[in-house]
Short mmCIF file of C-alpha atoms in Angstrom, two decimals:
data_model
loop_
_atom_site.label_atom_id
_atom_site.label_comp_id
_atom_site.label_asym_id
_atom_site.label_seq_id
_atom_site.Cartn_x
_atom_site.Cartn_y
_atom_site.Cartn_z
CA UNK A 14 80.46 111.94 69.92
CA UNK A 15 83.77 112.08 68.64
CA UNK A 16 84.71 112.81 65.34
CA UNK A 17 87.86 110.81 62.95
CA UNK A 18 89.67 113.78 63.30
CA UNK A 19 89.04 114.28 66.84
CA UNK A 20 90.51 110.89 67.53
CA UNK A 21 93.52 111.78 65.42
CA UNK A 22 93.79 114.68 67.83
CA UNK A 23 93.34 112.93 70.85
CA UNK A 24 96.13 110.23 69.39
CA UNK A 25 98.20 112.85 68.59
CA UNK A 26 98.02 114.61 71.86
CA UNK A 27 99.10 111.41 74.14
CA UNK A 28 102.17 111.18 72.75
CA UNK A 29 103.05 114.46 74.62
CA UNK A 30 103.64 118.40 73.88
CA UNK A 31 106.76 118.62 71.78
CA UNK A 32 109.61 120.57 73.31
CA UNK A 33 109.90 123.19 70.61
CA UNK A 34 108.53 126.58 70.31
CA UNK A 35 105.32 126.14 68.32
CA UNK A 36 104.47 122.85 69.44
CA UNK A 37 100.64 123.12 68.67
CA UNK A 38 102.13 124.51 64.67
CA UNK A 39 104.15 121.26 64.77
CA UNK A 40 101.44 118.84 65.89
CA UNK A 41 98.76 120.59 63.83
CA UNK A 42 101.49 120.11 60.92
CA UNK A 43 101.51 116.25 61.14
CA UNK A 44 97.42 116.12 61.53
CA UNK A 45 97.48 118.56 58.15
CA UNK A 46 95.05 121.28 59.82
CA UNK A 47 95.73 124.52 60.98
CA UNK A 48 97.38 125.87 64.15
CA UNK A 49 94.68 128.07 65.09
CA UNK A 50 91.98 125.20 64.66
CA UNK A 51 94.05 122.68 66.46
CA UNK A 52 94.09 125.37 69.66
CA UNK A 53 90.45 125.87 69.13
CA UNK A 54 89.83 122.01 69.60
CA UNK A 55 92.20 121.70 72.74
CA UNK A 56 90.20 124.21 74.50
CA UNK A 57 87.28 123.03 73.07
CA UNK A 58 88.16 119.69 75.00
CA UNK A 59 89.02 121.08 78.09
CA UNK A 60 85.84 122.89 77.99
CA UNK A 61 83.85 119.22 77.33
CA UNK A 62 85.68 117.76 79.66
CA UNK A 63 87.32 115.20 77.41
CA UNK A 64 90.90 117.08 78.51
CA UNK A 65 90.23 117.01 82.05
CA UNK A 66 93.42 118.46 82.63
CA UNK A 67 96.25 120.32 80.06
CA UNK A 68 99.52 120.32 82.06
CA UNK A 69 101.91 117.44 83.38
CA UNK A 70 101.76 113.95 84.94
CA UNK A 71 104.16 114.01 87.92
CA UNK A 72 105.38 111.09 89.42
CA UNK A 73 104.66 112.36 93.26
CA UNK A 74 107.10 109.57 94.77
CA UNK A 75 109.77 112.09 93.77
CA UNK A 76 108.37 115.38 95.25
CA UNK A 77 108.12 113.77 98.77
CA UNK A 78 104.67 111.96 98.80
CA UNK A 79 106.41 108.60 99.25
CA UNK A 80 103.50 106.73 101.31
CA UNK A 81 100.35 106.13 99.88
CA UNK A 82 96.96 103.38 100.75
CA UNK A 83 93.80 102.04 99.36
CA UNK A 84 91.84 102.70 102.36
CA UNK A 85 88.10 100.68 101.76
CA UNK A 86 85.11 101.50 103.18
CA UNK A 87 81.99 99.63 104.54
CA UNK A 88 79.48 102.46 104.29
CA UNK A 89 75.32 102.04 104.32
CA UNK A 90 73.69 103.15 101.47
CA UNK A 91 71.76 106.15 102.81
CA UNK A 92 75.28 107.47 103.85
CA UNK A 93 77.03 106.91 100.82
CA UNK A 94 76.63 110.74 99.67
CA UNK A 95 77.54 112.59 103.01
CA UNK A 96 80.09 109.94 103.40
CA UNK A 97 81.60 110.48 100.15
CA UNK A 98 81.64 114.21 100.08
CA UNK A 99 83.30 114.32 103.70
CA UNK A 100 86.10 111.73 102.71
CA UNK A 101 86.60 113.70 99.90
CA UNK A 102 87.06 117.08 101.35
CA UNK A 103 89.87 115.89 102.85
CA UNK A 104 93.56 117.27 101.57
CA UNK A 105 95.29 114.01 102.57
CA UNK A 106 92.79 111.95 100.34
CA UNK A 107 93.23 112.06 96.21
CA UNK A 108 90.94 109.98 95.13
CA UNK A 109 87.50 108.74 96.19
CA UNK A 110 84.98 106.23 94.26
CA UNK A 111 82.22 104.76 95.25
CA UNK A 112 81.79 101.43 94.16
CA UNK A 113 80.02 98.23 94.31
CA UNK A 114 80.51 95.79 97.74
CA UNK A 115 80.42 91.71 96.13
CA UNK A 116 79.29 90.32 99.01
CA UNK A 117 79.56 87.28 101.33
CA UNK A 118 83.65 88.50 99.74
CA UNK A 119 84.00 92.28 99.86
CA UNK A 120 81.64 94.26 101.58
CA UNK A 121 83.32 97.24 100.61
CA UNK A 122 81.60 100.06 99.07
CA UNK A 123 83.88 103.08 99.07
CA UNK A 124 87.33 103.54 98.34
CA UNK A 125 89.83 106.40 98.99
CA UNK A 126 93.88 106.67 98.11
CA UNK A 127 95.58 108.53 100.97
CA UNK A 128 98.93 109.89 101.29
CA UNK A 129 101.31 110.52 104.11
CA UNK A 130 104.72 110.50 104.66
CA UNK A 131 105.28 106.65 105.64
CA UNK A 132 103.17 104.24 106.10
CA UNK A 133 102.15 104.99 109.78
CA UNK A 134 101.18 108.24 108.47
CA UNK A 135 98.54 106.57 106.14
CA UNK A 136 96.86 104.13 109.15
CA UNK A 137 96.85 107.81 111.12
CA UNK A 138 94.92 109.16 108.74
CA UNK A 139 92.65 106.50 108.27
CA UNK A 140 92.11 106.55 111.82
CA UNK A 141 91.18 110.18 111.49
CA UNK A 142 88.32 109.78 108.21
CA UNK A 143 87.08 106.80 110.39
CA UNK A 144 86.50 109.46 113.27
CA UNK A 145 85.32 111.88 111.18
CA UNK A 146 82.50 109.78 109.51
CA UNK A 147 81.63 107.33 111.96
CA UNK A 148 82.85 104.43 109.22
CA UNK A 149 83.90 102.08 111.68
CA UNK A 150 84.70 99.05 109.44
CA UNK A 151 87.34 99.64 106.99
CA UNK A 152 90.76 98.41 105.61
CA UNK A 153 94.17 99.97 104.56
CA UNK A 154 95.38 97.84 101.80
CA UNK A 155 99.48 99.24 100.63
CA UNK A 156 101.02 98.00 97.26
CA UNK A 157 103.84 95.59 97.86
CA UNK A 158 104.38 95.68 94.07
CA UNK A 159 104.00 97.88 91.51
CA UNK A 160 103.77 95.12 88.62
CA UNK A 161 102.46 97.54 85.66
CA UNK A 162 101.90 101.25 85.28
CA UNK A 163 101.78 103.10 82.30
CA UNK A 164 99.88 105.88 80.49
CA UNK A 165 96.62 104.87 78.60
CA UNK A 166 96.79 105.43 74.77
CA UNK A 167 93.59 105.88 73.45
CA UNK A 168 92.56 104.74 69.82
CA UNK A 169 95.97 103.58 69.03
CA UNK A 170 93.99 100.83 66.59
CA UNK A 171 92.83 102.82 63.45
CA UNK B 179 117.37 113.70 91.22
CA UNK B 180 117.25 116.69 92.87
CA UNK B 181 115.41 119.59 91.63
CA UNK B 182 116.40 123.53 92.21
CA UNK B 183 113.82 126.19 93.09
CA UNK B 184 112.87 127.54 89.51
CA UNK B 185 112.42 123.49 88.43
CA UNK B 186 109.94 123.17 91.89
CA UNK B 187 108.20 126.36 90.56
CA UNK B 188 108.00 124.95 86.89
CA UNK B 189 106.29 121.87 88.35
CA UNK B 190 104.02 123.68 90.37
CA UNK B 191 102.55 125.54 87.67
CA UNK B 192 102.54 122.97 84.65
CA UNK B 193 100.41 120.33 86.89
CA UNK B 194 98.00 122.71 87.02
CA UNK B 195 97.95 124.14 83.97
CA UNK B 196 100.21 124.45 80.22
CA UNK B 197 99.30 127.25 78.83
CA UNK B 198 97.18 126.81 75.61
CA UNK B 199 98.32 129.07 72.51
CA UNK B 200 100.93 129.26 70.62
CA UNK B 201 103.74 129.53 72.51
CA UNK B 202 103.18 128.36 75.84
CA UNK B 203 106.85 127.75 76.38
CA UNK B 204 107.55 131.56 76.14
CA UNK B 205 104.76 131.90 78.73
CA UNK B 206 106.03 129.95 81.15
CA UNK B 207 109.43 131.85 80.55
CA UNK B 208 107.82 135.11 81.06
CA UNK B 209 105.80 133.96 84.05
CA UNK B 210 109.00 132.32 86.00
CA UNK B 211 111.24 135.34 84.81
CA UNK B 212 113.73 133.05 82.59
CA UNK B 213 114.63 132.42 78.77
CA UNK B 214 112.42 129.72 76.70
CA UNK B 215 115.19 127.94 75.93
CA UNK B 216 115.81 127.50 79.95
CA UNK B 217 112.34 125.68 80.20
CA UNK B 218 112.38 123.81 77.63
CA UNK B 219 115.94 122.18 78.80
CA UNK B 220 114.58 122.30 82.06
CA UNK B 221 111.31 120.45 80.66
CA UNK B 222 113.46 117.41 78.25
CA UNK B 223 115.57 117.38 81.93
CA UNK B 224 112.48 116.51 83.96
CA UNK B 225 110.95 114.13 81.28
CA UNK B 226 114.27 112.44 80.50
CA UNK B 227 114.79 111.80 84.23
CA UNK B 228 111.04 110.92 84.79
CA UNK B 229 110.05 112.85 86.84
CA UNK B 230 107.25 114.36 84.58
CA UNK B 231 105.61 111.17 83.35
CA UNK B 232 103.05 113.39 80.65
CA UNK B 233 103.18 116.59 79.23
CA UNK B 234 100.07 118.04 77.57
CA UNK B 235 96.63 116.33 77.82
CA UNK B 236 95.45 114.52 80.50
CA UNK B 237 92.17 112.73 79.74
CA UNK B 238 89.17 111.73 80.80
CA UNK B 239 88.31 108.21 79.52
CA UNK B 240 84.66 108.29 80.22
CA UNK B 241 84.74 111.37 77.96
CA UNK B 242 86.46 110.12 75.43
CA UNK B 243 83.71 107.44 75.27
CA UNK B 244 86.10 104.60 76.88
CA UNK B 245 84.59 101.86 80.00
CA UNK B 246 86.70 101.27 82.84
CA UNK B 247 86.63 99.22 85.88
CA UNK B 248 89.18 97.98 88.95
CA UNK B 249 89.63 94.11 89.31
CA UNK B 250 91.23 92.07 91.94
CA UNK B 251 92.06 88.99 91.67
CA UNK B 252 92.98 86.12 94.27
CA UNK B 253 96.38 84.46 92.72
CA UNK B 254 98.57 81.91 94.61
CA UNK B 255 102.01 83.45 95.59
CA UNK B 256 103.40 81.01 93.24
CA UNK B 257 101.37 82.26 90.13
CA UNK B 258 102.32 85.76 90.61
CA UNK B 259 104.59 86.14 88.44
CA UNK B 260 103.03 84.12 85.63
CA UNK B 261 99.37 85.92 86.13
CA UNK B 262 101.00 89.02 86.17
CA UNK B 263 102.20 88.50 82.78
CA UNK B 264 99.22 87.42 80.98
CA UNK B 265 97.02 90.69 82.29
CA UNK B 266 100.12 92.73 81.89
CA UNK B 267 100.11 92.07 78.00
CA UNK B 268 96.78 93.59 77.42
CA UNK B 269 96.79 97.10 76.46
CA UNK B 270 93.93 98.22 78.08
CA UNK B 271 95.30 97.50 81.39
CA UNK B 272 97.37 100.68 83.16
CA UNK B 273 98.15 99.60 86.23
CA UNK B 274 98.37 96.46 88.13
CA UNK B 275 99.62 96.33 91.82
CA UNK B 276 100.15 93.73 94.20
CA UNK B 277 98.53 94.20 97.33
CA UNK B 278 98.40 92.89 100.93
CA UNK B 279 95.07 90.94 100.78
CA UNK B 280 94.05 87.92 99.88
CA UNK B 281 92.54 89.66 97.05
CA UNK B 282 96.34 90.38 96.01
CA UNK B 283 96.39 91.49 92.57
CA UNK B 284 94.98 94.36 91.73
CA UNK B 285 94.40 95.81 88.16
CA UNK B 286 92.42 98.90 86.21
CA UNK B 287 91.61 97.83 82.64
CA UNK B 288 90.21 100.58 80.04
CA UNK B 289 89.09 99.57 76.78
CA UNK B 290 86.30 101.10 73.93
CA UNK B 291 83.78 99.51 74.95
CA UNK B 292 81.30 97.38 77.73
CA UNK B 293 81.35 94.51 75.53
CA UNK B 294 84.75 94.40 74.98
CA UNK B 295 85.55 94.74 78.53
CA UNK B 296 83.52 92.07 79.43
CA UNK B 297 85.37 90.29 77.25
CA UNK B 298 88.48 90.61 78.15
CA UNK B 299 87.81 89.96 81.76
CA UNK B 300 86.74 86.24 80.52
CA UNK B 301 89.57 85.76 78.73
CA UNK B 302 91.82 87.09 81.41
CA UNK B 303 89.62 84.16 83.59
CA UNK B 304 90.21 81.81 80.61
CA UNK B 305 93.45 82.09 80.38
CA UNK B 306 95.02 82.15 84.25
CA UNK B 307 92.04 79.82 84.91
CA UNK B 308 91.22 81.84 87.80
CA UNK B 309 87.59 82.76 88.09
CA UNK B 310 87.63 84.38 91.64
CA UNK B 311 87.93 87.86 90.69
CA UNK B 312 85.93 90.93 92.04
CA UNK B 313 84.77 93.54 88.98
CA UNK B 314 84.53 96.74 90.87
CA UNK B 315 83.83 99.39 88.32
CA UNK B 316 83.17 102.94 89.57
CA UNK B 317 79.62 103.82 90.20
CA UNK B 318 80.34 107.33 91.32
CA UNK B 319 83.14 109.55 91.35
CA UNK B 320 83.41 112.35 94.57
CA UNK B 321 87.08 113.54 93.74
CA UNK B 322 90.09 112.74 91.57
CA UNK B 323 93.06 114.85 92.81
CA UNK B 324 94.58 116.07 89.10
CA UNK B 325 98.20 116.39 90.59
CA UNK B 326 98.58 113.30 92.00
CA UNK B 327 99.79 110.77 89.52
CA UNK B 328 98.02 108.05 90.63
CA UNK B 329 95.69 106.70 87.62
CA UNK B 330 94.05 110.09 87.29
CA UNK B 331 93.95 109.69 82.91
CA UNK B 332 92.38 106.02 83.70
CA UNK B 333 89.62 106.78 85.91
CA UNK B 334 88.17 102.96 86.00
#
């Protein structure tokens, strides 16, 4: 459970590491606590998981990953796990969730982001998980629009 | 923009990790053989240009005791724009993409709790008056790739 002053932490925190010197002294500052305790509960976080990551948010279009797909999966149950795992292993694949098919509609069950150069690239490397498991049905799906992306804020209603 | 050889370094090391004490700018000076001041120019640089969409915490919604899930919605080409705008205006929802399926619209929402996200997906129903929508929440994560930004802080 989280605590009222861990949430004023956590809101705190999302609105990004100030670009001064003592940035922690200047955050704990405005949550009136101390620096030292205001480190301890960052790596506290981390180590719960709740941080799962203290660094930066990089928008990858502009380091050369310009191609990326929502690749879906028809997988049987009993596979899921191997399935998942191997798809996963895979450098060319950042993300990959299992979740439920709605069928007669969607009989997907597993879905992986890939990355490539261009589009071709991404089909390519479908083809190549597809090998790889045996998943013969699946389906690249691209964005034709990106219509809303932004940052979560957490506990922004007091 | 483009970015010089001690800015690719810079980014290699912060998406992994900012160093947590006191002054992790220093650090990073130290580590990359440069001034503080340098990085931290370099650093408002980056973020002013966007490149670096987040600096500091990156976290994990299920941790911080949030629900998540990925809709998609069938909307006619027509509607687009219009639909787009009523599940845009909720807060819990990060990212919404348009996709090349008949299930074209395709949205993560994030909010404190099941009931209230089962909530919101009626009134997002009530309000487009579109009830064809697939609720696909995650039933089991096998990998989230932290440097990619791609919805990693949301993970519906």
């Amino acid at each position: 459970m989280l605590s009222q002053l861990d949430k004023e932490i956590i809101r705190a925190l999302q609105e990004g590491l100030p670009l001064v010197s003592r940035p922690f002294l200047a955050l704990a500052e405005k949550l009136g606590i101390g620096e030292e305790e205001l480190l301890a509960k960052v790596r506290d976080f981390v180590d719960r998981g709740v941080i799962r990551r203290f660094g930066a948010a990089v928008r990858h279009q502009d380091l050369g990953y310009v191609s990326n797909a929502m690749v879906v999966w028809q997988v049987p149950e009993e596979r899921m796990e191997e399935v998942g795992r191997l798809m996963a292993s895979f450098d060319e694949v950042s993300h990959c969730y299992q979740r439920p098919a709605r069928l007669p509609d969607w009989p997907y069950n597993l879905f992986t982001v890939v990355h490539g150069q261009t589009p071709q690239d991404c089909r390519e490397i479908a083809a190549r998980l597809s090998r790889a498991s045996g998943v013969a049905n699946y389906r690249l799906l691209f964005s034709i629009a990106e219509l809303k992306k932004s940052s979560m804020k957490y506990f922004v209603e007091k | 923009m483009t970015l010089d050889s001690l800015d690719k370094q810079l980014l290699n090391i912060i998406q992994s990790h900012l160093p947590i004490e006191p002054e992790p700018y220093k650090k990073l000076a130290e580590t990359l053989g440069t001034t503080e001041e340098d990085i931290l120019a370099r650093l408002k640089r980056l973020i002013e240009k966007g490149v670096i969409r987040r600096l500091g915490a990156i976290f994990d919604s299920r941790r911080v005791g949030y629900s998540g899930t990925l809709c998609a919605m069938k909307v006619p080409a027509e509607r687009i724009e219009e639909v787009a705008a009523v599940i845009n205006s909720l807060p819990g929802v990060t990212h919404n993409y348009l996709r090349d399926h008949p299930y074209n619209m395709w949205f993560t929402l994030l909010v404190e709790s099941q009931a209230k996200l089962e909530n919101t997906l009626e009134e997002i129903k009530r309000r487009t008056g579109i009830a064809d929508m697939l609720h696909l929440p995650a039933l089991r994560i096998f990998k989230i790739r932290v440097n990619f930004d791609l919805g990693e802080d949301e993970n519906a």
